[in-house]
Amino acid sequence: MTGPQGKKGKSIQSRLVMLLLLILIPVVAIQAYIYYGDYQARRALEFQANLEVARAIAKTFESFVQDVIHHELLIGLAITSPQPMASEDITRLLISSTRYAAVRDFTWLNPKGDAVYSGNPAVVGNSYSERSFFRDVANGREWTVGELVISKATGKPVFGISRGIRDEKGTLLGVVVAIIIPENLDVRLAVERGKGGGHALVDSKGMLVYRYPAINSTWEERNWLTQYPEYEDVFKGQEVTKTVYAAFEKDNRLVSFTPVSSIGWAATAGKSEGEVMQPILISMAKSALLFLSVSFAAFFIALAVSRKITNPVTELSAHALALGHGERPRQINLDDILEFQNLAEAFNAMAEKVQARETALRESEKRWAVTLASIGDAVIATDTGGRITFLNKVAELLTGWSMADAAGKPVQEVFRIVNEHTQAIVEDPVSKVIQTGMIVGLANHTVLLRKGGGEIPIDDSGAPIRDEDGRILGVVLTFRDITERKRAEESLRQANEGLERRVHERTAELQERADQLGRLSSQLTMAEQRERKRLAQILHDGLQQYLLAAKMQVGGLIEQAPDAALKQASAEVEDLLSESLRVSRSLAAELCPPILHEAGLLSGLEWLSRWKYEKHGLKVQLAIQMDAPVLTEDVKVLLFESIRELLLNVVKHAKTQSARVKLFQQDERSLQIIVSDNGVGFDPASAGVNDGSYGLFSIRERLSLIGGRLDVDSSPGKGARFTLTAPLAIKKPLESMPCAQPDEIDPIDVDPLIKSDGKIRILLSDDHAVMREGLARLLGQETDFEVVGQASDGQEAVELAGKLLPDVILMDISMPRMSGIDATRVIHQRHPDIRIIGLSLYEEEERAKAMLDAGAVFYLTKSDPPADLKAAIRSCMREKSGAGTENAESLPLKI
C-alpha cells in the first residue's frame, strides 16, 4: 500500500497476517519433515534389522558347514586309521554319523571317485569322478560346498559338502561327501519374524537353496540371480539393502543381502513393505489431519483477533503523522482497548504542547546555529519529534544531504545507520536521548548510509538540548568519520583471527588424532584378546587332540614293534609328538590361560607369577588383600593383560629380577592393582616408545574407556610404581549350573545283565570323539582290558557309570553339560568302588587338587606315556582288590 507523502510500505494488518503465516508455514513444514524423517527412519530400521538377521543366517550356515566338515574329517580319520576297519563297521559308522537333521547320508569315495561305502546303499558303486566337487578336492582343495542340484534318487533339490582326506604327504586317500536336504535346514536356520518376514540362502550360481517360510518354486523360479540382480554385488563381497519386487508374493519387499564369504553363497532377509510401512502411514495420516485442522483453525481465529489491534493502530498512525508534519490534528478517542485509550490521550496532550514549544525552539536556533556550523565534527540537530532542524557542512558532506533538503525530515531518513556486519537497523539515538534525557553513544560497528549510496563508519554521540527549566527542546548528534581507524582495526582483527584459527585447527587436529589413537588402541586390544582365545581354543580342541591321538597310536606301535629298530624309530616319533604337544600346550596357555577364565583373576595372577619366573626368571611377589573380585569378563582380561605388559616392561627395562603386585579393594565400586619394582626407574615425561611408553599409553587409554585409569610414579634410580584402577561389577545372585548336582540326580537302577569275565572293565569319558577312539584302540590292545562304554560329557558319564558299573573310569576334566570334576564327585558318592583317573591337557596344580578332592585316585596329563596310563589302571585294580599300590609309587603320576 501507499502511505502519506507517497511512502510505500506494508500495513500493520498485512504484517500481522504475514507473521501468522510465518509461524504457520514453518510449523507445517517442520511437522511434514518430522513425518518424512519418521518414515525414512522406520525403513532404515527395518533394513538394519533385516541385515542383522541375514548376517546371523550366514554365520549359522557357515557354522553348520564347518560342523559337517569337521565331522567328515573325523569320519575320514577313522576310516584311514592305521588299524583297518571292517566294511560293516565303516557302513555302521557312516549311518550312525548322520546326526544332523539336514544330512541325508555320508558317502566315502576312493581316490578314483567311486562310492565305496555310504549310509545310503543305493549310491554304493556310483562314480563321481566327473563331478565338480570331486575334481575340486582332487585338485587340492581341502573342502567344497556344491551348488544346488536335483537328486537322481529322490527328484528333490539337494547339495553336497565334501572333504578330502590326505596323508602326511598330501596324497588323496579318499573323499567324504555329505548330501544335504535344504528343506530340513529349518532346525538350524528357521527364525520366526512375524507376518511378512522371511529369509533365504542362495548358492554361488544364484539358485534359491533354502527359504523360510518355504515357498513353492519351480526349478526355473529358483534362479533368483535373474530376478534380483543385486546378488551380483553380493557375490563380490558387498552388503546390499534395497526395496525389490518379489514375484512370489506380488508385492515389494524391504530386503537386506549379505555374502556368506567362506563359500561364495549369499544370505537374505526381508519383510513385506506393506506390512512394515502401513501402520506408520496410517498413524501419520491421522496425526497430519488433526494437526492441519487445529493449525488452520488457530490461524483464522488469530486473524480475526488481529483486526481489534490493527484498526486503532491505523488511526493512531494517522494522528502521529499529522502531528509530525506540524499540523494541528483533531482529537482522537479510542474506547476498545485500554492501552490504545492511554495512547490517544497522550497524543492529544502532545499535540497541545508541541505548538507551544515550536515557537521557543525557533528562537533558540538562531543563537546556536552559528556555533554548530563551525564545529569540526558533523552535527545534526532535531526537535523533540525527531525532525531535522540543522545540519552543518561536515554533516552535509557525510550524509549527502543539504540543509535545504533535510530540513523537517525525520532523522531516521537522513541519519540512516545500520550494523556494519548484519546490516540490521541500529536503534535511533535521538529517540533514546529523548526517552532517557541522557547523553548516549553509538555501539561499535555502526556505519552511516549516505544519500545516493556508500557507507561510512562513524563514531557518534547524542545529547539533549534543554531550556532554562531543564526541559528537552531537541537533540544534537555529533559524529565523525572513522574510516582510517576501522581499517587499522580490521587489519589487526584479521591478523588475530588468522592466528586463532590456525591454533584452533591444530588443536582440534591433535585432539582428533589422540581420540582416534585411543579408539584404535582399544579396538586392537580387544581384537587381540579375541584372537588369543580363539587360537588357544583351536589349539586345544583341534591340534592337541590330534597330537594326543597320534601319540597314543605311536605308543601302541612301540609295544607291538617286532624289532628294536622299529621301536627306536617309534620312540623318536613319540618324543617329537610329546615335544610338539608340550609346545602347543605352552603356547595355548600363553595365548589365553584357561585358569584365568575358569578360576578368575586371582588364580590367573598366581599362574602369571609362576610363568614369569619360569620364562624370564622374574620373581613376582603377590600381595592379595581382598576376596576374589567380581569383574566383568572384559575388565578381567584387560587387567590381566595390563599386568602382564607391565611385568614384561620390568623384564625389558627395569634391570631387576623381582617385582611386586598388590591387589586390594579401593571402595565398594572399584579396585586397585599396584605393580612396582626397585629397578632403574625412568622419567615418564621423556620416555620414548622403546622404553615401553607406548604400552603404558595403550593401557591408560583402554582403562579410561571402561571408567578406570593408570597412574605412573617413577624417577631415574628409584624404581617404578604403576597403579591401575578399574570398576567392579555389580554382584548378582549366582545362577544355577546347567549340570545336575549330586543331590539333584535320582538313583539309577543297575543293569542286571552286566557280567564280569576277569578283565578290567573301563569306561571312557571325553568330549572329543577322536580322543575316545584313540584311547579305545590303545586300551583294546591289552588282553586284560575291556572298554565297556564311552561318554561324550559328564552327565552321560554319570548315567553310564550307574548302568555299566565299570572298574575304572578315565575322566576328562573339561566337558560340556557337566564338568569332569562334578561328574567325579557324583560317581564317587554313589559308587565308591569305582576307581576314577582324571585326564587333562594341562598340568596346573589347581586342576589336579580339585580332581583328587572330588574322589579321583590318579590325575594324569594326556601327554603322559601310554604305559603310565596302563600302569595306573592296573594299580587301581590292585588297590581295589587289596593287593596294594607299591608298584604305582614309581610311576610319574599325580596322586
mmCIF file with all atom_site columns, C-alpha atoms in Angstrom, residues 276-351:
data_model
loop_
_atom_site.group_PDB
_atom_site.id
_atom_site.type_symbol
_atom_site.label_atom_id
_atom_site.label_alt_id
_atom_site.label_comp_id
_atom_site.label_asym_id
_atom_site.label_entity_id
_atom_site.label_seq_id
_atom_site.pdbx_PDB_ins_code
_atom_site.Cartn_x
_atom_site.Cartn_y
_atom_site.Cartn_z
_atom_site.occupancy
_atom_site.B_iso_or_equiv
_atom_site.pdbx_formal_charge
_atom_site.auth_seq_id
_atom_site.auth_comp_id
_atom_site.auth_asym_id
_atom_site.auth_atom_id
_atom_site.pdbx_PDB_model_num
ATOM 1  C CA . VAL A 1 276 ? 6.161   -52.770 7.676  1.00 0.00 ? 276 VAL A CA 1
ATOM 2  C CA . MET A 1 277 ? 5.094   -49.326 6.479  1.00 0.00 ? 277 MET A CA 1
ATOM 3  C CA . GLN A 1 278 ? 1.270   -49.475 6.546  1.00 0.00 ? 278 GLN A CA 1
ATOM 4  C CA . PRO A 1 279 ? 0.934   -48.925 10.340 1.00 0.00 ? 279 PRO A CA 1
ATOM 5  C CA . ILE A 1 280 ? 3.174   -45.852 10.349 1.00 0.00 ? 280 ILE A CA 1
ATOM 6  C CA . LEU A 1 281 ? 1.443   -44.408 7.241  1.00 0.00 ? 281 LEU A CA 1
ATOM 7  C CA . ILE A 1 282 ? -1.968  -44.739 8.894  1.00 0.00 ? 282 ILE A CA 1
ATOM 8  C CA . SER A 1 283 ? -0.677  -43.166 12.104 1.00 0.00 ? 283 SER A CA 1
ATOM 9  C CA . MET A 1 284 ? 0.975   -40.317 10.180 1.00 0.00 ? 284 MET A CA 1
ATOM 10 C CA . ALA A 1 285 ? -2.207  -39.631 8.184  1.00 0.00 ? 285 ALA A CA 1
ATOM 11 C CA . LYS A 1 286 ? -4.317  -39.365 11.336 1.00 0.00 ? 286 LYS A CA 1
ATOM 12 C CA . SER A 1 287 ? -1.777  -37.109 13.039 1.00 0.00 ? 287 SER A CA 1
ATOM 13 C CA . ALA A 1 288 ? -1.398  -34.891 9.965  1.00 0.00 ? 288 ALA A CA 1
ATOM 14 C CA . LEU A 1 289 ? -5.164  -34.433 9.591  1.00 0.00 ? 289 LEU A CA 1
ATOM 15 C CA . LEU A 1 290 ? -5.555  -33.458 13.234 1.00 0.00 ? 290 LEU A CA 1
ATOM 16 C CA . PHE A 1 291 ? -2.530  -31.151 13.099 1.00 0.00 ? 291 PHE A CA 1
ATOM 17 C CA . LEU A 1 292 ? -3.712  -29.305 9.965  1.00 0.00 ? 292 LEU A CA 1
ATOM 18 C CA . SER A 1 293 ? -7.233  -28.903 11.315 1.00 0.00 ? 293 SER A CA 1
ATOM 19 C CA . VAL A 1 294 ? -6.029  -27.374 14.573 1.00 0.00 ? 294 VAL A CA 1
ATOM 20 C CA . SER A 1 295 ? -3.414  -25.193 12.835 1.00 0.00 ? 295 SER A CA 1
ATOM 21 C CA . PHE A 1 296 ? -5.790  -23.632 10.310 1.00 0.00 ? 296 PHE A CA 1
ATOM 22 C CA . ALA A 1 297 ? -8.487  -23.091 12.932 1.00 0.00 ? 297 ALA A CA 1
ATOM 23 C CA . ALA A 1 298 ? -5.978  -21.261 15.124 1.00 0.00 ? 298 ALA A CA 1
ATOM 24 C CA . PHE A 1 299 ? -4.797  -19.197 12.126 1.00 0.00 ? 299 PHE A CA 1
ATOM 25 C CA . PHE A 1 300 ? -8.259  -17.864 11.262 1.00 0.00 ? 300 PHE A CA 1
ATOM 26 C CA . ILE A 1 301 ? -9.094  -17.145 14.898 1.00 0.00 ? 301 ILE A CA 1
ATOM 27 C CA . ALA A 1 302 ? -5.843  -15.193 15.271 1.00 0.00 ? 302 ALA A CA 1
ATOM 28 C CA . LEU A 1 303 ? -6.594  -13.298 12.050 1.00 0.00 ? 303 LEU A CA 1
ATOM 29 C CA . ALA A 1 304 ? -9.976  -12.216 13.379 1.00 0.00 ? 304 ALA A CA 1
ATOM 30 C CA . VAL A 1 305 ? -8.490  -11.095 16.702 1.00 0.00 ? 305 VAL A CA 1
ATOM 31 C CA . SER A 1 306 ? -5.761  -9.086  14.934 1.00 0.00 ? 306 SER A CA 1
ATOM 32 C CA . ARG A 1 307 ? -8.311  -6.653  13.497 1.00 0.00 ? 307 ARG A CA 1
ATOM 33 C CA . LYS A 1 308 ? -9.043  -5.410  17.011 1.00 0.00 ? 308 LYS A CA 1
ATOM 34 C CA . ILE A 1 309 ? -5.423  -4.261  17.060 1.00 0.00 ? 309 ILE A CA 1
ATOM 35 C CA . THR A 1 310 ? -4.844  -3.008  13.527 1.00 0.00 ? 310 THR A CA 1
ATOM 36 C CA . ASN A 1 311 ? -7.757  -0.558  13.379 1.00 0.00 ? 311 ASN A CA 1
ATOM 37 C CA . PRO A 1 312 ? -6.713  1.530   16.442 1.00 0.00 ? 312 PRO A CA 1
ATOM 38 C CA . VAL A 1 313 ? -3.081  1.408   15.330 1.00 0.00 ? 313 VAL A CA 1
ATOM 39 C CA . THR A 1 314 ? -4.039  2.818   11.921 1.00 0.00 ? 314 THR A CA 1
ATOM 40 C CA . GLU A 1 315 ? -5.897  5.717   13.499 1.00 0.00 ? 315 GLU A CA 1
ATOM 41 C CA . LEU A 1 316 ? -3.029  6.441   15.914 1.00 0.00 ? 316 LEU A CA 1
ATOM 42 C CA . SER A 1 317 ? -0.602  6.334   12.998 1.00 0.00 ? 317 SER A CA 1
ATOM 43 C CA . ALA A 1 318 ? -2.575  8.936   11.056 1.00 0.00 ? 318 ALA A CA 1
ATOM 44 C CA . HIS A 1 319 ? -2.727  11.195  14.118 1.00 0.00 ? 319 HIS A CA 1
ATOM 45 C CA . ALA A 1 320 ? 1.032   10.861  14.704 1.00 0.00 ? 320 ALA A CA 1
ATOM 46 C CA . LEU A 1 321 ? 1.816   11.689  11.077 1.00 0.00 ? 321 LEU A CA 1
ATOM 47 C CA . ALA A 1 322 ? -0.293  14.817  11.202 1.00 0.00 ? 322 ALA A CA 1
ATOM 48 C CA . LEU A 1 323 ? 1.374   15.856  14.433 1.00 0.00 ? 323 LEU A CA 1
ATOM 49 C CA . GLY A 1 324 ? 4.782   15.224  12.938 1.00 0.00 ? 324 GLY A CA 1
ATOM 50 C CA . HIS A 1 325 ? 4.010   17.452  9.974  1.00 0.00 ? 325 HIS A CA 1
ATOM 51 C CA . GLY A 1 326 ? 3.244   20.354  12.245 1.00 0.00 ? 326 GLY A CA 1
ATOM 52 C CA . GLU A 1 327 ? -0.470  20.176  11.678 1.00 0.00 ? 327 GLU A CA 1
ATOM 53 C CA . ARG A 1 328 ? -2.994  20.568  14.459 1.00 0.00 ? 328 ARG A CA 1
ATOM 54 C CA . PRO A 1 329 ? -4.873  17.262  14.264 1.00 0.00 ? 329 PRO A CA 1
ATOM 55 C CA . ARG A 1 330 ? -8.297  16.639  15.636 1.00 0.00 ? 330 ARG A CA 1
ATOM 56 C CA . GLN A 1 331 ? -8.797  14.995  18.996 1.00 0.00 ? 331 GLN A CA 1
ATOM 57 C CA . ILE A 1 332 ? -8.918  11.184  18.819 1.00 0.00 ? 332 ILE A CA 1
ATOM 58 C CA . ASN A 1 333 ? -10.959 8.878   21.024 1.00 0.00 ? 333 ASN A CA 1
ATOM 59 C CA . LEU A 1 334 ? -10.470 5.074   21.219 1.00 0.00 ? 334 LEU A CA 1
ATOM 60 C CA . ASP A 1 335 ? -12.771 3.071   23.507 1.00 0.00 ? 335 ASP A CA 1
ATOM 61 C CA . ASP A 1 336 ? -11.965 -0.579  22.681 1.00 0.00 ? 336 ASP A CA 1
ATOM 62 C CA . ILE A 1 337 ? -8.605  -1.267  24.308 1.00 0.00 ? 337 ILE A CA 1
ATOM 63 C CA . LEU A 1 338 ? -7.258  0.388   27.465 1.00 0.00 ? 338 LEU A CA 1
ATOM 64 C CA . GLU A 1 339 ? -3.727  0.735   26.116 1.00 0.00 ? 339 GLU A CA 1
ATOM 65 C CA . PHE A 1 340 ? -4.960  2.463   22.991 1.00 0.00 ? 340 PHE A CA 1
ATOM 66 C CA . GLN A 1 341 ? -7.069  4.835   25.106 1.00 0.00 ? 341 GLN A CA 1
ATOM 67 C CA . ASN A 1 342 ? -3.930  5.818   27.018 1.00 0.00 ? 342 ASN A CA 1
ATOM 68 C CA . LEU A 1 343 ? -2.063  6.387   23.753 1.00 0.00 ? 343 LEU A CA 1
ATOM 69 C CA . ALA A 1 344 ? -4.859  8.544   22.375 1.00 0.00 ? 344 ALA A CA 1
ATOM 70 C CA . GLU A 1 345 ? -4.850  10.745  25.470 1.00 0.00 ? 345 GLU A CA 1
ATOM 71 C CA . ALA A 1 346 ? -1.060  11.034  25.280 1.00 0.00 ? 346 ALA A CA 1
ATOM 72 C CA . PHE A 1 347 ? -1.191  12.052  21.627 1.00 0.00 ? 347 PHE A CA 1
ATOM 73 C CA . ASN A 1 348 ? -3.836  14.666  22.321 1.00 0.00 ? 348 ASN A CA 1
ATOM 74 C CA . ALA A 1 349 ? -1.761  16.179  25.130 1.00 0.00 ? 349 ALA A CA 1
ATOM 75 C CA . MET A 1 350 ? 1.355   16.035  22.998 1.00 0.00 ? 350 MET A CA 1
ATOM 76 C CA . ALA A 1 351 ? -0.308  17.973  20.182 1.00 0.00 ? 351 ALA A CA 1
#
